[in-house]
PDB file of C-alpha atoms in Angstrom:
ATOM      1  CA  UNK A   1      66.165 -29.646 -16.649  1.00  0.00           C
ATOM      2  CA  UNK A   2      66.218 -25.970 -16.492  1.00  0.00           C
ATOM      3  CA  UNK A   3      68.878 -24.760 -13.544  1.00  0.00           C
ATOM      4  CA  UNK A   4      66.931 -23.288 -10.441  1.00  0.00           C
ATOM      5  CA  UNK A   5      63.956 -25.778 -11.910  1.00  0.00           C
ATOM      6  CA  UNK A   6      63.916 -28.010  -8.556  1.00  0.00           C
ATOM      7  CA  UNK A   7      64.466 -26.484  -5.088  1.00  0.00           C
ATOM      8  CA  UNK A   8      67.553 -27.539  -3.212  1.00  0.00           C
ATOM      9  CA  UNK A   9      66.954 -28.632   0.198  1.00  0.00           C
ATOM     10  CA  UNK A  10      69.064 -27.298   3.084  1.00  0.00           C
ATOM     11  CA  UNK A  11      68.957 -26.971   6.621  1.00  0.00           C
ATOM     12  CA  UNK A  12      70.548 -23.705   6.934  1.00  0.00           C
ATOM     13  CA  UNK A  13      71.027 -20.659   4.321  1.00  0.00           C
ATOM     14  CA  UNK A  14      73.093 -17.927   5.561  1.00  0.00           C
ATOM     15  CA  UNK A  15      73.005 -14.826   3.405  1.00  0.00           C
ATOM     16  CA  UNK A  16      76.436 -12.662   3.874  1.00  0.00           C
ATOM     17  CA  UNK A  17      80.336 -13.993   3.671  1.00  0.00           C
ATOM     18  CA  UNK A  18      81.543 -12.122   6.179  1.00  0.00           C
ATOM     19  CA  UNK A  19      83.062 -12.765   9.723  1.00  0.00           C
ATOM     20  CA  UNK A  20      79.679 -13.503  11.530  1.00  0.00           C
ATOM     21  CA  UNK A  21      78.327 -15.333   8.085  1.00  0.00           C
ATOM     22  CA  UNK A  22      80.933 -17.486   7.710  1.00  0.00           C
ATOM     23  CA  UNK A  23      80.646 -18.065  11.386  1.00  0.00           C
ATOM     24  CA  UNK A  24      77.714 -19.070  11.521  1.00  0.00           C
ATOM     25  CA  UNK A  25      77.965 -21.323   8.881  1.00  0.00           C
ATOM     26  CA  UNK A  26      80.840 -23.226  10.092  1.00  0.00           C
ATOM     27  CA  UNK A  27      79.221 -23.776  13.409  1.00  0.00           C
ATOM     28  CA  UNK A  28      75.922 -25.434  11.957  1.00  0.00           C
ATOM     29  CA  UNK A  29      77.848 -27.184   9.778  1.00  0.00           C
ATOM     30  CA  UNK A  30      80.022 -28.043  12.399  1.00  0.00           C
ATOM     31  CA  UNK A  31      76.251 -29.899  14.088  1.00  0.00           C
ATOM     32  CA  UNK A  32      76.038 -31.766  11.311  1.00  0.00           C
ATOM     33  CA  UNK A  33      73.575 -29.641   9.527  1.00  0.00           C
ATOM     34  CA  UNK A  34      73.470 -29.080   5.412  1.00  0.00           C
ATOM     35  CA  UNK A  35      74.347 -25.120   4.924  1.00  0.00           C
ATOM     36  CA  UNK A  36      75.025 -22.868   2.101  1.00  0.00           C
ATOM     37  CA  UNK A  37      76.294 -19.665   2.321  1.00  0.00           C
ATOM     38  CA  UNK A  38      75.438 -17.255  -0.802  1.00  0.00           C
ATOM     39  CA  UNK A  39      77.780 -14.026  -0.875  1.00  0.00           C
ATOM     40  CA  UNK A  40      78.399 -11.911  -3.862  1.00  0.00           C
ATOM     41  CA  UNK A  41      82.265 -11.004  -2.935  1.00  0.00           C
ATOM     42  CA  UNK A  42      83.585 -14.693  -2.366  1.00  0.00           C
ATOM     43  CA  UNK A  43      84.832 -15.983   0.870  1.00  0.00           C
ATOM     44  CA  UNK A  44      84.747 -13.459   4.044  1.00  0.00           C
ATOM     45  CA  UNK A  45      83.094 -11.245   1.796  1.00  0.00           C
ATOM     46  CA  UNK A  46      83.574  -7.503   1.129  1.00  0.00           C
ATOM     47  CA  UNK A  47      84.464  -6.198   4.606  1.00  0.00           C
ATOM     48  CA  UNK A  48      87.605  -8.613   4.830  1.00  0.00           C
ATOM     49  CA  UNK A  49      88.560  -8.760   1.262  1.00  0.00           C
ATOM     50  CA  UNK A  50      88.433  -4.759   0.829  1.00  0.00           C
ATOM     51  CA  UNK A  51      88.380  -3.680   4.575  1.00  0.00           C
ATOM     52  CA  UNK A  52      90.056  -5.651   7.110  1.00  0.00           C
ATOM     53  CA  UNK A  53      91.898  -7.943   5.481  1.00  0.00           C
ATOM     54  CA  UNK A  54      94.117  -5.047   3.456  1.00  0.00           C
ATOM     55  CA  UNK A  55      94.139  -3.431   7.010  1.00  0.00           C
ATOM     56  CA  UNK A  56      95.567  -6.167   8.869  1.00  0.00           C
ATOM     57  CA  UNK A  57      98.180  -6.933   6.427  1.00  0.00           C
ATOM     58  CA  UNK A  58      99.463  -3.693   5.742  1.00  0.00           C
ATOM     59  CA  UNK A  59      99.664  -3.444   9.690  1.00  0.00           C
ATOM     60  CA  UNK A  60     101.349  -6.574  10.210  1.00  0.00           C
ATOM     61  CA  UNK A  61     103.673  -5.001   7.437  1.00  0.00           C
ATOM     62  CA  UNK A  62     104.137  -1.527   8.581  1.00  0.00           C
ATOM     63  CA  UNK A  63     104.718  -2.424  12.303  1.00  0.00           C
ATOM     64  CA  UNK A  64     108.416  -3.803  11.645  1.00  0.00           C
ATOM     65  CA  UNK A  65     109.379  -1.174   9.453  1.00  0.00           C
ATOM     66  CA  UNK A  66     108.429   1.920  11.316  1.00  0.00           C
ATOM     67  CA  UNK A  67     110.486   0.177  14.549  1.00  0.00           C
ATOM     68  CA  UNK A  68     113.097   0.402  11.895  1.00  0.00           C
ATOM     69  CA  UNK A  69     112.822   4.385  12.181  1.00  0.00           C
ATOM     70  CA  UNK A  70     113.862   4.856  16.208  1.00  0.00           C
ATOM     71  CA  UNK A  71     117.067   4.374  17.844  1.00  0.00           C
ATOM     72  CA  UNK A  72     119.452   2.011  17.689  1.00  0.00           C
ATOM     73  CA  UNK A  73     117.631   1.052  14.530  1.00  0.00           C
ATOM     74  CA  UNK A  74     118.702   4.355  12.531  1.00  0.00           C
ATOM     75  CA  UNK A  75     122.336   3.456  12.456  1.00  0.00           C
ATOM     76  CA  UNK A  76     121.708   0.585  10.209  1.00  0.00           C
ATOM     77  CA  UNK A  77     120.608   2.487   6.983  1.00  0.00           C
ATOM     78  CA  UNK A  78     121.459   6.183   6.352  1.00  0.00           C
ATOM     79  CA  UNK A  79     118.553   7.722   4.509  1.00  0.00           C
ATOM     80  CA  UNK A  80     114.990   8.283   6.153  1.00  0.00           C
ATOM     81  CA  UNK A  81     113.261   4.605   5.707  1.00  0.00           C
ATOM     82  CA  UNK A  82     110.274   4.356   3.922  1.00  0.00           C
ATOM     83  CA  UNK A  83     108.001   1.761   2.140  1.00  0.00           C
ATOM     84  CA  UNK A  84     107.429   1.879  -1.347  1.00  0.00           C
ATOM     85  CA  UNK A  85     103.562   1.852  -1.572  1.00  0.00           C
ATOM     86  CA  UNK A  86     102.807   0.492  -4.660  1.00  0.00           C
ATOM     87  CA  UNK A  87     105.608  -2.794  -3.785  1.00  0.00           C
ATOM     88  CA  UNK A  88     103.741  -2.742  -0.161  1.00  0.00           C
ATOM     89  CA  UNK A  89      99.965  -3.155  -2.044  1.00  0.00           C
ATOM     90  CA  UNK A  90     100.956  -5.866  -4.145  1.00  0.00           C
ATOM     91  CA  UNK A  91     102.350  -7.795  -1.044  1.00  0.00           C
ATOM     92  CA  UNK A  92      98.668  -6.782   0.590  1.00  0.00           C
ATOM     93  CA  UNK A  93      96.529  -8.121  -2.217  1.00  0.00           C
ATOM     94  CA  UNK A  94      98.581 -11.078  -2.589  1.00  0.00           C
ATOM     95  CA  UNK A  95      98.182 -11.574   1.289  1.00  0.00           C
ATOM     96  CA  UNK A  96      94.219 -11.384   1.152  1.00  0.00           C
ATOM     97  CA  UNK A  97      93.885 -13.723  -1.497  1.00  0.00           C
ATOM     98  CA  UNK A  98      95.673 -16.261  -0.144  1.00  0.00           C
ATOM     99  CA  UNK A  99      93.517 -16.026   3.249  1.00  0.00           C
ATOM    100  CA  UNK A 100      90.958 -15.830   1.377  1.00  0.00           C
ATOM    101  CA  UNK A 101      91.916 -19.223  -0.024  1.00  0.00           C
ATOM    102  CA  UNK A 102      92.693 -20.796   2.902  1.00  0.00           C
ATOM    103  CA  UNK A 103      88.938 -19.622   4.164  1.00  0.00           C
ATOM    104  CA  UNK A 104      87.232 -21.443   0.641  1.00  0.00           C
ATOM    105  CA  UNK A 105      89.529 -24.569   1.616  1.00  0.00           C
ATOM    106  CA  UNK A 106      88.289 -24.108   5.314  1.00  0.00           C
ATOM    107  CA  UNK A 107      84.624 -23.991   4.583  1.00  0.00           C
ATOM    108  CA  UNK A 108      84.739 -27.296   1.627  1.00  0.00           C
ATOM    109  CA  UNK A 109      86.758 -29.213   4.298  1.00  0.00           C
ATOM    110  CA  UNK A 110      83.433 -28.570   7.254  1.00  0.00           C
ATOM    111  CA  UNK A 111      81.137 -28.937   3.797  1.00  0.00           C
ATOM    112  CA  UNK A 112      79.618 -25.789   3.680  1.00  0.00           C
ATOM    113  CA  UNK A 113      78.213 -25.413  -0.073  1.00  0.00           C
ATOM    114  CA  UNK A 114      79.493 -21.629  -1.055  1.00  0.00           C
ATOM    115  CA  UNK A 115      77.891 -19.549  -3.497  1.00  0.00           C
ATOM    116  CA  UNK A 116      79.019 -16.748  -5.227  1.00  0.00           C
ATOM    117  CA  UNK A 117      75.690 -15.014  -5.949  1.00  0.00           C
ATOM    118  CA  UNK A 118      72.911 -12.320  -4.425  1.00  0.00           C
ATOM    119  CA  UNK A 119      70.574 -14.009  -3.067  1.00  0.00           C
ATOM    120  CA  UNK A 120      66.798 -12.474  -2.369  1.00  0.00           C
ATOM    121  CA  UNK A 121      63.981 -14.661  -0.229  1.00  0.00           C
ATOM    122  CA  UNK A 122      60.885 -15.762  -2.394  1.00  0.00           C
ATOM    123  CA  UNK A 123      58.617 -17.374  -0.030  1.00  0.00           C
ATOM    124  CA  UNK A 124      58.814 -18.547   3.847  1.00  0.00           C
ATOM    125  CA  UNK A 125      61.559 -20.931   3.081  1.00  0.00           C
ATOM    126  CA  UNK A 126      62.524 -20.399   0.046  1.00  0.00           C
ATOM    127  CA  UNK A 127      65.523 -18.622  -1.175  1.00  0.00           C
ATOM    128  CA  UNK A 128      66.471 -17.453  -4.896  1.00  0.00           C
ATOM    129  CA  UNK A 129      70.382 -17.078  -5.912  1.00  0.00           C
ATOM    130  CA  UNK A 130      71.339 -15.214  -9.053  1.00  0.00           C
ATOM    131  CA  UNK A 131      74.430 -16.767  -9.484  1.00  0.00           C
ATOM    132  CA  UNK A 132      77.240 -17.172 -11.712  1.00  0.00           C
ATOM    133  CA  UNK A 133      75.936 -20.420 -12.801  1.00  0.00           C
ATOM    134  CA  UNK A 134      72.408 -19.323 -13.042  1.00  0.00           C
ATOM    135  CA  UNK A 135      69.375 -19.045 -11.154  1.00  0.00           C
ATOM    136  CA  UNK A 136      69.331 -21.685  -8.346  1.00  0.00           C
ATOM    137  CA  UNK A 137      66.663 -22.026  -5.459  1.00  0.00           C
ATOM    138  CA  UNK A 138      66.877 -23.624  -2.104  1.00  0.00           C
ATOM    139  CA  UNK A 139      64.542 -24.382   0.991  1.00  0.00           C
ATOM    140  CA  UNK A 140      65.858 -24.164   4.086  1.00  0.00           C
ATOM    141  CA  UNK A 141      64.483 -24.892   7.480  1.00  0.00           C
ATOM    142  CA  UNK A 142      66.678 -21.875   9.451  1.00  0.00           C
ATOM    143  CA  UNK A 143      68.101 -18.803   7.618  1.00  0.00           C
ATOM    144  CA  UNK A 144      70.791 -16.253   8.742  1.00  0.00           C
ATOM    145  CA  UNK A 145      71.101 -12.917   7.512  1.00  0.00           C
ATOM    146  CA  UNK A 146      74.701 -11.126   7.937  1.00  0.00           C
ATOM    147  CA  UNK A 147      74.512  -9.074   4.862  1.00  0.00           C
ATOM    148  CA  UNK A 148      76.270  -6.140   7.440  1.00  0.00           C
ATOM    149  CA  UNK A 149      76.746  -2.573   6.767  1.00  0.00           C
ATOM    150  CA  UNK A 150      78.025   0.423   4.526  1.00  0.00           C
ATOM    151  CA  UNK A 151      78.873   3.827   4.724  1.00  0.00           C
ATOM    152  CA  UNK A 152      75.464   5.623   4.671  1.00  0.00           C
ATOM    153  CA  UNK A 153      75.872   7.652   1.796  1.00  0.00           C
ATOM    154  CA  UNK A 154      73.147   9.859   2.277  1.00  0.00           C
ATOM    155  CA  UNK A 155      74.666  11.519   5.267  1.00  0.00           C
ATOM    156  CA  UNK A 156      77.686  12.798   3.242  1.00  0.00           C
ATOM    157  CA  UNK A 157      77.854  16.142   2.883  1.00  0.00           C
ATOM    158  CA  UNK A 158      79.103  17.721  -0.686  1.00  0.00           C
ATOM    159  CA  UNK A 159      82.520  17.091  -1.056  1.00  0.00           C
ATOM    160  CA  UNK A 160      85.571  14.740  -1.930  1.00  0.00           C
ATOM    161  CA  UNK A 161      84.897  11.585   0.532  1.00  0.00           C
ATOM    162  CA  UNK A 162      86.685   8.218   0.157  1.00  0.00           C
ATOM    163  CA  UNK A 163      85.551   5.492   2.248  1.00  0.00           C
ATOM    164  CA  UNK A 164      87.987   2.800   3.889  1.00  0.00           C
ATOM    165  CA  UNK A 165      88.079   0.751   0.871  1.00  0.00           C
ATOM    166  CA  UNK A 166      88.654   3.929  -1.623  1.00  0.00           C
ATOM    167  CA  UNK A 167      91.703   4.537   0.692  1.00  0.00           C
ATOM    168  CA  UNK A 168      92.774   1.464   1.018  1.00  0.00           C
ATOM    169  CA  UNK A 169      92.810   0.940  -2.628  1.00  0.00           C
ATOM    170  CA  UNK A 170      94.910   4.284  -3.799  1.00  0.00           C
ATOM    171  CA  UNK A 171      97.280   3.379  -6.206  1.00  0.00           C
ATOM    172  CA  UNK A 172      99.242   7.007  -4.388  1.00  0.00           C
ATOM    173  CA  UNK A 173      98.703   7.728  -0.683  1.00  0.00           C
ATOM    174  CA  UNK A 174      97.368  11.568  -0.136  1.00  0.00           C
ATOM    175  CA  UNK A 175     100.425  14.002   1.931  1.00  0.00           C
ATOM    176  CA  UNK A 176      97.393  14.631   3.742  1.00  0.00           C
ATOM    177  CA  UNK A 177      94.449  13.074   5.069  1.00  0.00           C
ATOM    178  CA  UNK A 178      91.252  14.177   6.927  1.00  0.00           C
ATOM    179  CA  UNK A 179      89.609  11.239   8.634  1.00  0.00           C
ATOM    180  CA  UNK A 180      86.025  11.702  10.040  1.00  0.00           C
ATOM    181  CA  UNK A 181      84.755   9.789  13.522  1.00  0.00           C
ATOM    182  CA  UNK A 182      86.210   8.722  16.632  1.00  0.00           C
ATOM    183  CA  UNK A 183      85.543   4.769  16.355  1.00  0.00           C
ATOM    184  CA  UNK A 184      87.662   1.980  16.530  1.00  0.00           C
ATOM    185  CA  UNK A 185      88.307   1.520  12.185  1.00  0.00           C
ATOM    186  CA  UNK A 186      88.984   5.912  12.114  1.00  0.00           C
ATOM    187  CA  UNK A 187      91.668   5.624  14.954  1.00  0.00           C
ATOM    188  CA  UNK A 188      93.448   2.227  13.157  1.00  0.00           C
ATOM    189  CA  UNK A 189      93.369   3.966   9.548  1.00  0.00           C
ATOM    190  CA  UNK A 190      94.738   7.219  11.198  1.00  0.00           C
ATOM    191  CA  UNK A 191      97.830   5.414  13.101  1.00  0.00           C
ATOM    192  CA  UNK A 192      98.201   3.292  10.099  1.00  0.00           C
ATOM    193  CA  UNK A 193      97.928   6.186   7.320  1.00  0.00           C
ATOM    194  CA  UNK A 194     100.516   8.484  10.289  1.00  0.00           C
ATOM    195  CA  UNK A 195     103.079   5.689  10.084  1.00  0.00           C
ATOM    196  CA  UNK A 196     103.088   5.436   6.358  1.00  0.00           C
ATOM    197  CA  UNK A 197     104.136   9.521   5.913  1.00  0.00           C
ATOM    198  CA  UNK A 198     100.541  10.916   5.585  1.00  0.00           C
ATOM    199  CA  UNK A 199      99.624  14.423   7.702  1.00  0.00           C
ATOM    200  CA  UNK A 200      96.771  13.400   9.125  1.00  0.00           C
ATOM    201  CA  UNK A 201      93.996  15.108  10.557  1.00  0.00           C
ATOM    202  CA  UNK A 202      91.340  12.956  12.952  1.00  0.00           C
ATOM    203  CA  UNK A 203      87.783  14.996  12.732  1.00  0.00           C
ATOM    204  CA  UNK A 204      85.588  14.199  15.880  1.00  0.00           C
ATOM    205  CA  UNK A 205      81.848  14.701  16.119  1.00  0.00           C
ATOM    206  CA  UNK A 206      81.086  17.785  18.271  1.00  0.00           C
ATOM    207  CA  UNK A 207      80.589  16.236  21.972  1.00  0.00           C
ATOM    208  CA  UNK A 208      82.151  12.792  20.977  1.00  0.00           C
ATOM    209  CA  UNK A 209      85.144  11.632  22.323  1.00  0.00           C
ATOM    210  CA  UNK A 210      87.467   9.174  20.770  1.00  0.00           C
ATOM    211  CA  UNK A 211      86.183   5.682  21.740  1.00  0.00           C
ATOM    212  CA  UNK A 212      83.440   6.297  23.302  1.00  0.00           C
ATOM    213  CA  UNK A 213      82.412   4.019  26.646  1.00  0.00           C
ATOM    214  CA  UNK A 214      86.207   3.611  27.004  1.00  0.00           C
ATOM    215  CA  UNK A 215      87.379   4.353  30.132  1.00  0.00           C
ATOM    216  CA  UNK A 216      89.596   8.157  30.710  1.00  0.00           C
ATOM    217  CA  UNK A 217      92.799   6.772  31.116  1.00  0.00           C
ATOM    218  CA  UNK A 218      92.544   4.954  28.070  1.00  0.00           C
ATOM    219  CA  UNK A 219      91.281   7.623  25.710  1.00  0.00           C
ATOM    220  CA  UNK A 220      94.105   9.896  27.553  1.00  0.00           C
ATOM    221  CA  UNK A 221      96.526   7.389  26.640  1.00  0.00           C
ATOM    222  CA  UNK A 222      95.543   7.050  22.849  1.00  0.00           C
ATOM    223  CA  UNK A 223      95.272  10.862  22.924  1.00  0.00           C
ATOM    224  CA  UNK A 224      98.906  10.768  23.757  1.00  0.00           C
ATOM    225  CA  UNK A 225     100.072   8.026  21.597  1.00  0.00           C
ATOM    226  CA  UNK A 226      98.251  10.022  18.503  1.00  0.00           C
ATOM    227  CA  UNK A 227      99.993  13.134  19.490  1.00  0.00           C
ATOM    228  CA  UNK A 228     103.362  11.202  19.469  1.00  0.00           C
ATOM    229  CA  UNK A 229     102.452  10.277  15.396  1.00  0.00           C
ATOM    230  CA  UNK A 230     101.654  13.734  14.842  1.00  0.00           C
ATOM    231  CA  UNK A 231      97.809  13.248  14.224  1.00  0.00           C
ATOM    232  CA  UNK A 232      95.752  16.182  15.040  1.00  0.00           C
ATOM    233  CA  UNK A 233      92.617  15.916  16.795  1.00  0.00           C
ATOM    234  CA  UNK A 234      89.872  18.264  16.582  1.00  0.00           C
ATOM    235  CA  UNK A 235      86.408  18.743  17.175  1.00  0.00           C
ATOM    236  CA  UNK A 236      84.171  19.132  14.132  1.00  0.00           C
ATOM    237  CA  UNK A 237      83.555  17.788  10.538  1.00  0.00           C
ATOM    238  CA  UNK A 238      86.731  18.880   7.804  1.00  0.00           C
ATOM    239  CA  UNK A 239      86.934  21.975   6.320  1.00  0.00           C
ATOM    240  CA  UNK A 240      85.425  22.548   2.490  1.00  0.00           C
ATOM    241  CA  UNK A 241      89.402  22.643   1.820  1.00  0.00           C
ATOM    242  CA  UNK A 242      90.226  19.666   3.290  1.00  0.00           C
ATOM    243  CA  UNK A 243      91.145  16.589   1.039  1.00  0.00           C
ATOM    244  CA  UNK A 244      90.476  13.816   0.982  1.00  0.00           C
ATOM    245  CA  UNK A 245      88.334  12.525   3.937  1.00  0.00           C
ATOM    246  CA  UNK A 246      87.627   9.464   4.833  1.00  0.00           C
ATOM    247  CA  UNK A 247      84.084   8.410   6.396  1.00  0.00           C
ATOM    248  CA  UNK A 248      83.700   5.299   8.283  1.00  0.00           C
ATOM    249  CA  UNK A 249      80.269   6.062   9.895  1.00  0.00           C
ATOM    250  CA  UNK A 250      77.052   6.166   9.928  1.00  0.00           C
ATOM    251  CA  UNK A 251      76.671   2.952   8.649  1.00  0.00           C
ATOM    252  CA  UNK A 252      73.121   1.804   6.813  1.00  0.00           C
ATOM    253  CA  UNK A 253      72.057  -1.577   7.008  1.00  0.00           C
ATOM    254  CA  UNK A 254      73.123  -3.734   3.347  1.00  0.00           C
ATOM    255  CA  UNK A 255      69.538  -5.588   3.429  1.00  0.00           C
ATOM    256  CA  UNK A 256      68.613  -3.975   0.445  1.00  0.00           C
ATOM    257  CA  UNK A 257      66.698  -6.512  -2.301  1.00  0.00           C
ATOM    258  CA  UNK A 258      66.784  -9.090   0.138  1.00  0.00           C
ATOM    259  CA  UNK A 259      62.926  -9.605  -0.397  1.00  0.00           C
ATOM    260  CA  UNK A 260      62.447  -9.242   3.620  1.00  0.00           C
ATOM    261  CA  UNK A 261      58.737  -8.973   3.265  1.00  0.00           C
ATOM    262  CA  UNK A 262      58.541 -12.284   2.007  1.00  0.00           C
ATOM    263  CA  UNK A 263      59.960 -14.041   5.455  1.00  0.00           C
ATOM    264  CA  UNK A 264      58.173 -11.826   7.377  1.00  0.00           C
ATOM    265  CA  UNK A 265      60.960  -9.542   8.500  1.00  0.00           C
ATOM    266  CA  UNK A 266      60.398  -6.322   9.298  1.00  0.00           C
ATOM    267  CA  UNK A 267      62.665  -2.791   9.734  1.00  0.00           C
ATOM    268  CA  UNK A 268      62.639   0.256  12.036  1.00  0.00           C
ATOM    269  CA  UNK A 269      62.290   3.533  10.756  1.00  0.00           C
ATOM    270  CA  UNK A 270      66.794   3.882  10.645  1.00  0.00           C
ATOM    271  CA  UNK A 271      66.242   0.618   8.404  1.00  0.00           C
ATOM    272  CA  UNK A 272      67.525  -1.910  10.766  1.00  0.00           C
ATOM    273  CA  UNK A 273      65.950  -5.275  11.219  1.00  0.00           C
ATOM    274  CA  UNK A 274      63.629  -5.686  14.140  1.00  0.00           C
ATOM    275  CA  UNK A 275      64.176  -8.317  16.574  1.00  0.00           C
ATOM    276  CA  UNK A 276      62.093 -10.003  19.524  1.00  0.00           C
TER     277      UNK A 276
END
């Protein structure tokens, strides 16, 4: 029998590792229902293995150490403390992986069937994996799609642009550091990057303030506590000189070769799917 030959049956096929993949699969499973997830990054997928999960760890690492810098801290070491960021990224990576880990172990315990593969849909209910062991097909009866989102690239300008995972992946952290947008992953990379030694420089949309739909007080407080880590703030995109800068936004939808049509799934005109 050729592999992908006969159709697996399922009752749910989620399509995207991720936070609200995984999710999702853990909850039907947790119904009693027969689910495979099919990601092409392994467990919690690329935004937590390359994204968030770094983040998190090398915040959770940071933190302690840059209490270490105020009083009555500085009397216990007499140089200026700082973290060696090659020691501190090996720590991070083995961190991730072993979440990661924990996350496969996780998902075999509730009996979700993981696949490391891209997966396209070929029919109503069908579903077509190219996956490490091959080309394997399944029917399901529901389907989820949390494939998620990436940094549009064509709304980058000419220019030396990193995105969070380029940064977060820098074998040597810039002196300084443009950042570009005003959301919630800009403002954590810019305290984070500030408390590791980097100038940074936080670039705001014209008319956009930082978190928007956040209420004054806050915003004036996070104005304050960026001021206190040195960031700058300012209105417009960076400077030709500038380097590097980071983009975290716009974001394009990753639904790409998913074979949409064939489920009847539709996009607007930004290339987001369309819902009822």
């Amino acid at each position: 029998m050729v592999v992908g030959e006969i159709p697996i049956d399922v009752d749910v096929a989620v399509l995207g590792g991720g936070w609200a993949g995984t999710a999702a699969a853990l909850a039907a499973a947790g119904r009693g229902k027969q689910v495979v997830l099919v990601d092409a990054h392994g467990p919690g997928g690329r935004s937590f293995q390359e994204i968030y999960g770094p983040l998190r760890a090398l915040q959770a690492a940071v933190e302690p150490a840059w209490r270490l810098r105020a009083p009555p801290f500085t009397a216990l070491h007499r140089e200026p403390f700082q973290l060696d960021w090659t020691t501190l990224r090996g720590w991070v990576q083995a961190s991730v992986q072993e979440q990661v880990r924990r996350l496969a172990d996780q998902m075999e315990e509730a009996g979700v069937e993981w696949v490391h593969g891209r997966g396209s849909f070929a029919g109503e209910r069908e579903l077509r994996v190219e996956s490490e062991h091959g080309l394997l097909r399944y029917h399901f009866e529901r389907a989820v799609i949390a494939t998620g989102a990436r940094p549009d690239a064509s709304a980058l300008r000419a220019g030396k642009f990193l995105t969070p995972t380029d940064l977060l992946a820098l074998e040597t952290l810039p002196e300084r550091l443009a950042i570009q947008g005003g959301d919630e992953l800009s403002l954590e990379l810019a305290v984070l990057c500030a408390k590791l030694g980097v100038q940074v420089t936080l670039h705001m949309p014209p008319g956009q303030t930082l978190l928007p739909g956040w209420e004054l007080d806050a915003q004036e407080m996070l104005r304050d506590g960026l001021a206190g880590l040195d960031v700058t703030v300012v209105a417009g995109p960076p400077d030709e000189t500038d380097a590097p800068t980071v983009i975290t936004g716009p974001l394009a939808p990753a639904i790409d070769a998913l074979g949409l049509d064939a489920v009847n799934v539709h996009t607007d005109p930004a290339g987001f799917i369309r819902v009822d």
